[in-house]
């Protein structure tokens, strides 16, 4: 089973595809989709959609896992902008006919590192260890995307997986 993990962003959207056979999991590919158009939100969203759609077409995941949208009361505009990016990412998955599952940041951190308050560096090291990588994934957006994909893999590998 191939799972695509996505860490949404307007400038840098991290992605990571992992493949599992039973309880074993391996890295297929990871990288970033960059929104290069400055000043035009709609052009950046189109770039993100196109990039994610290309990843889906090339790598053939059967599911997409995303981090749930989080809003901090001091920065509501950020949540609104991230919602736009998340929307075009979900659209790409829906157009490809693959289901989208969301997990909270705390749940992703807890599943992959053992702590719901893990730092970016801890997530990078956990992903490196779990996938047997020579170096921690860079940039952190890629590590986050891989952690999201691993979270989905681990939860679906349970005898009675919890569907969200």
Short mmCIF file of C-alpha atoms in Angstrom, two decimals:
data_model
loop_
_atom_site.label_atom_id
_atom_site.label_comp_id
_atom_site.label_asym_id
_atom_site.label_seq_id
_atom_site.Cartn_x
_atom_site.Cartn_y
_atom_site.Cartn_z
CA UNK A 1 0.00 0.00 0.00
CA UNK A 2 1.40 3.41 -0.99
CA UNK A 3 0.54 6.42 1.13
CA UNK A 4 1.20 10.03 0.21
CA UNK A 5 1.82 12.31 3.18
CA UNK A 6 1.49 16.04 2.58
CA UNK A 7 2.62 18.98 4.72
CA UNK A 8 0.65 21.84 3.13
CA UNK A 9 2.21 25.25 2.62
CA UNK A 10 1.78 28.16 0.24
CA UNK A 11 5.49 28.54 -0.42
CA UNK A 12 6.75 25.01 0.28
CA UNK A 13 4.50 21.94 0.34
CA UNK A 14 6.35 18.87 1.53
CA UNK A 15 5.39 15.45 0.24
CA UNK A 16 6.51 11.94 1.04
CA UNK A 17 5.38 8.60 -0.32
CA UNK A 18 5.92 5.45 1.70
CA UNK A 19 5.08 1.92 0.68
CA UNK A 20 4.15 -0.81 3.08
CA UNK A 21 4.01 -4.56 2.91
CA UNK A 22 2.58 -5.81 6.18
CA UNK A 23 4.31 -3.98 9.01
CA UNK A 24 7.43 -3.11 6.97
CA UNK A 25 7.59 0.33 5.41
CA UNK A 26 9.99 1.91 2.92
CA UNK A 27 10.52 5.31 1.34
CA UNK A 28 9.41 5.59 -2.29
CA UNK A 29 10.04 9.31 -2.87
CA UNK A 30 9.97 12.60 -1.01
CA UNK A 31 10.37 16.22 -1.99
CA UNK A 32 8.69 19.60 -2.18
CA UNK A 33 6.25 21.39 -4.40
CA UNK A 34 7.09 25.07 -4.46
CA UNK A 35 4.69 27.94 -5.02
CA UNK A 36 7.01 30.26 -6.92
CA UNK A 37 4.53 32.91 -8.04
CA UNK A 38 4.93 35.85 -5.68
CA UNK A 39 2.04 38.20 -5.17
CA UNK A 40 -0.59 36.05 -6.81
CA UNK A 41 -2.37 33.68 -4.44
CA UNK A 42 -4.34 32.08 -7.26
CA UNK A 43 -1.20 31.38 -9.32
CA UNK A 44 0.53 29.79 -6.28
CA UNK A 45 -2.53 27.64 -5.60
CA UNK A 46 -2.55 26.50 -9.23
CA UNK A 47 1.16 25.55 -8.93
CA UNK A 48 0.51 23.58 -5.75
CA UNK A 49 -2.45 21.77 -7.31
CA UNK A 50 -0.50 20.95 -10.46
CA UNK A 51 2.55 19.75 -8.48
CA UNK A 52 0.53 17.51 -6.16
CA UNK A 53 -1.46 16.12 -9.09
CA UNK A 54 1.83 15.25 -10.84
CA UNK A 55 3.12 13.47 -7.72
CA UNK A 56 -0.11 11.48 -7.46
CA UNK A 57 -0.01 10.53 -11.17
CA UNK A 58 3.67 9.53 -11.06
CA UNK A 59 3.70 7.60 -7.78
CA UNK A 60 0.23 6.06 -7.59
CA UNK A 61 -0.64 6.34 -3.90
CA UNK A 62 -3.84 4.66 -2.69
CA UNK A 63 -4.42 7.24 0.06
CA UNK A 64 -3.38 10.74 1.03
CA UNK A 65 -2.72 11.74 4.62
CA UNK A 66 -2.71 15.40 5.66
CA UNK A 67 -2.18 17.34 8.83
CA UNK A 68 -5.41 18.87 10.13
CA UNK A 69 -5.72 22.60 9.81
CA UNK A 70 -4.64 24.35 12.99
CA UNK A 71 -5.49 27.93 13.81
CA UNK A 72 -3.79 30.08 16.40
CA UNK A 73 -6.00 32.88 17.66
CA UNK A 74 -3.21 35.43 17.15
CA UNK A 75 -2.85 34.54 13.42
CA UNK A 76 -6.24 33.71 11.89
CA UNK A 77 -5.13 34.94 8.45
CA UNK A 78 -2.48 32.20 8.31
CA UNK A 79 -5.12 29.53 8.91
CA UNK A 80 -7.29 30.97 6.15
CA UNK A 81 -4.40 31.00 3.67
CA UNK A 82 -3.38 27.46 4.66
CA UNK A 83 -7.00 26.39 4.13
CA UNK A 84 -6.68 27.51 0.51
CA UNK A 85 -3.55 25.39 0.01
CA UNK A 86 -5.14 22.43 1.76
CA UNK A 87 -8.22 22.79 -0.44
CA UNK A 88 -6.34 22.50 -3.74
CA UNK A 89 -4.36 19.56 -2.34
CA UNK A 90 -7.58 17.76 -1.40
CA UNK A 91 -8.98 18.60 -4.84
CA UNK A 92 -5.98 16.91 -6.52
CA UNK A 93 -6.58 13.77 -4.45
CA UNK A 94 -10.30 13.74 -5.15
CA UNK A 95 -9.73 14.20 -8.88
CA UNK A 96 -7.39 11.19 -8.78
CA UNK A 97 -9.95 9.14 -6.86
CA UNK A 98 -7.88 8.63 -3.72
CA UNK A 99 -9.24 9.11 -0.19
CA UNK A 100 -7.92 11.85 2.09
CA UNK A 101 -7.39 11.24 5.81
CA UNK A 102 -6.47 13.98 8.30
CA UNK A 103 -4.51 13.73 11.54
CA UNK A 104 -3.80 16.33 14.20
CA UNK A 105 -0.23 17.56 14.61
CA UNK A 106 -0.19 16.19 18.16
CA UNK A 107 -1.30 12.75 16.98
CA UNK A 108 1.32 12.65 14.22
CA UNK A 109 4.08 13.62 16.65
CA UNK A 110 2.91 11.13 19.29
CA UNK A 111 2.71 8.24 16.81
CA UNK A 112 6.09 8.93 15.18
CA UNK A 113 8.18 10.12 18.14
CA UNK A 114 6.31 9.08 21.27
CA UNK A 115 5.74 12.73 22.28
CA UNK A 116 2.91 14.97 21.15
CA UNK A 117 5.18 17.98 21.69
CA UNK A 118 8.14 16.79 19.61
CA UNK A 119 10.37 19.38 17.94
CA UNK A 120 11.08 19.53 14.21
CA UNK A 121 14.51 17.98 14.87
CA UNK A 122 12.96 15.10 16.81
CA UNK A 123 10.54 14.42 13.96
CA UNK A 124 13.40 14.46 11.45
CA UNK A 125 15.41 11.97 13.53
CA UNK A 126 12.39 9.69 14.06
CA UNK A 127 11.65 9.63 10.31
CA UNK A 128 15.33 8.99 9.57
CA UNK A 129 15.36 6.05 12.00
CA UNK A 130 12.04 4.54 10.85
CA UNK A 131 12.95 4.66 7.17
CA UNK A 132 16.63 3.75 7.60
CA UNK A 133 17.86 6.95 5.97
CA UNK A 134 21.52 7.99 6.06
CA UNK A 135 20.57 11.59 6.96
CA UNK A 136 17.53 13.33 8.43
CA UNK A 137 15.11 14.44 5.70
CA UNK A 138 15.49 18.06 4.63
CA UNK A 139 13.82 20.49 4.57
CA UNK A 140 11.64 19.94 7.66
CA UNK A 141 8.54 20.11 5.42
CA UNK A 142 9.64 16.81 3.85
CA UNK A 143 10.22 15.22 7.27
CA UNK A 144 6.76 16.40 8.37
CA UNK A 145 5.16 14.92 5.23
CA UNK A 146 6.91 11.60 5.81
CA UNK A 147 5.84 11.63 9.47
CA UNK A 148 2.23 12.13 8.33
CA UNK A 149 2.53 9.20 5.89
CA UNK A 150 4.13 7.03 8.60
CA UNK A 151 1.36 7.97 11.05
CA UNK A 152 -1.23 6.77 8.55
CA UNK A 153 0.73 3.58 7.90
CA UNK A 154 1.01 2.76 11.60
CA UNK A 155 -2.65 3.46 12.33
CA UNK A 156 -3.80 1.40 9.34
CA UNK A 157 -1.46 -1.47 10.31
CA UNK A 158 -3.28 -2.00 13.59
CA UNK A 159 -5.53 -5.06 13.79
CA UNK A 160 -8.64 -2.82 14.00
CA UNK A 161 -7.62 0.50 12.42
CA UNK A 162 -9.38 3.62 13.55
CA UNK A 163 -10.84 5.52 10.61
CA UNK A 164 -11.06 9.29 10.85
#
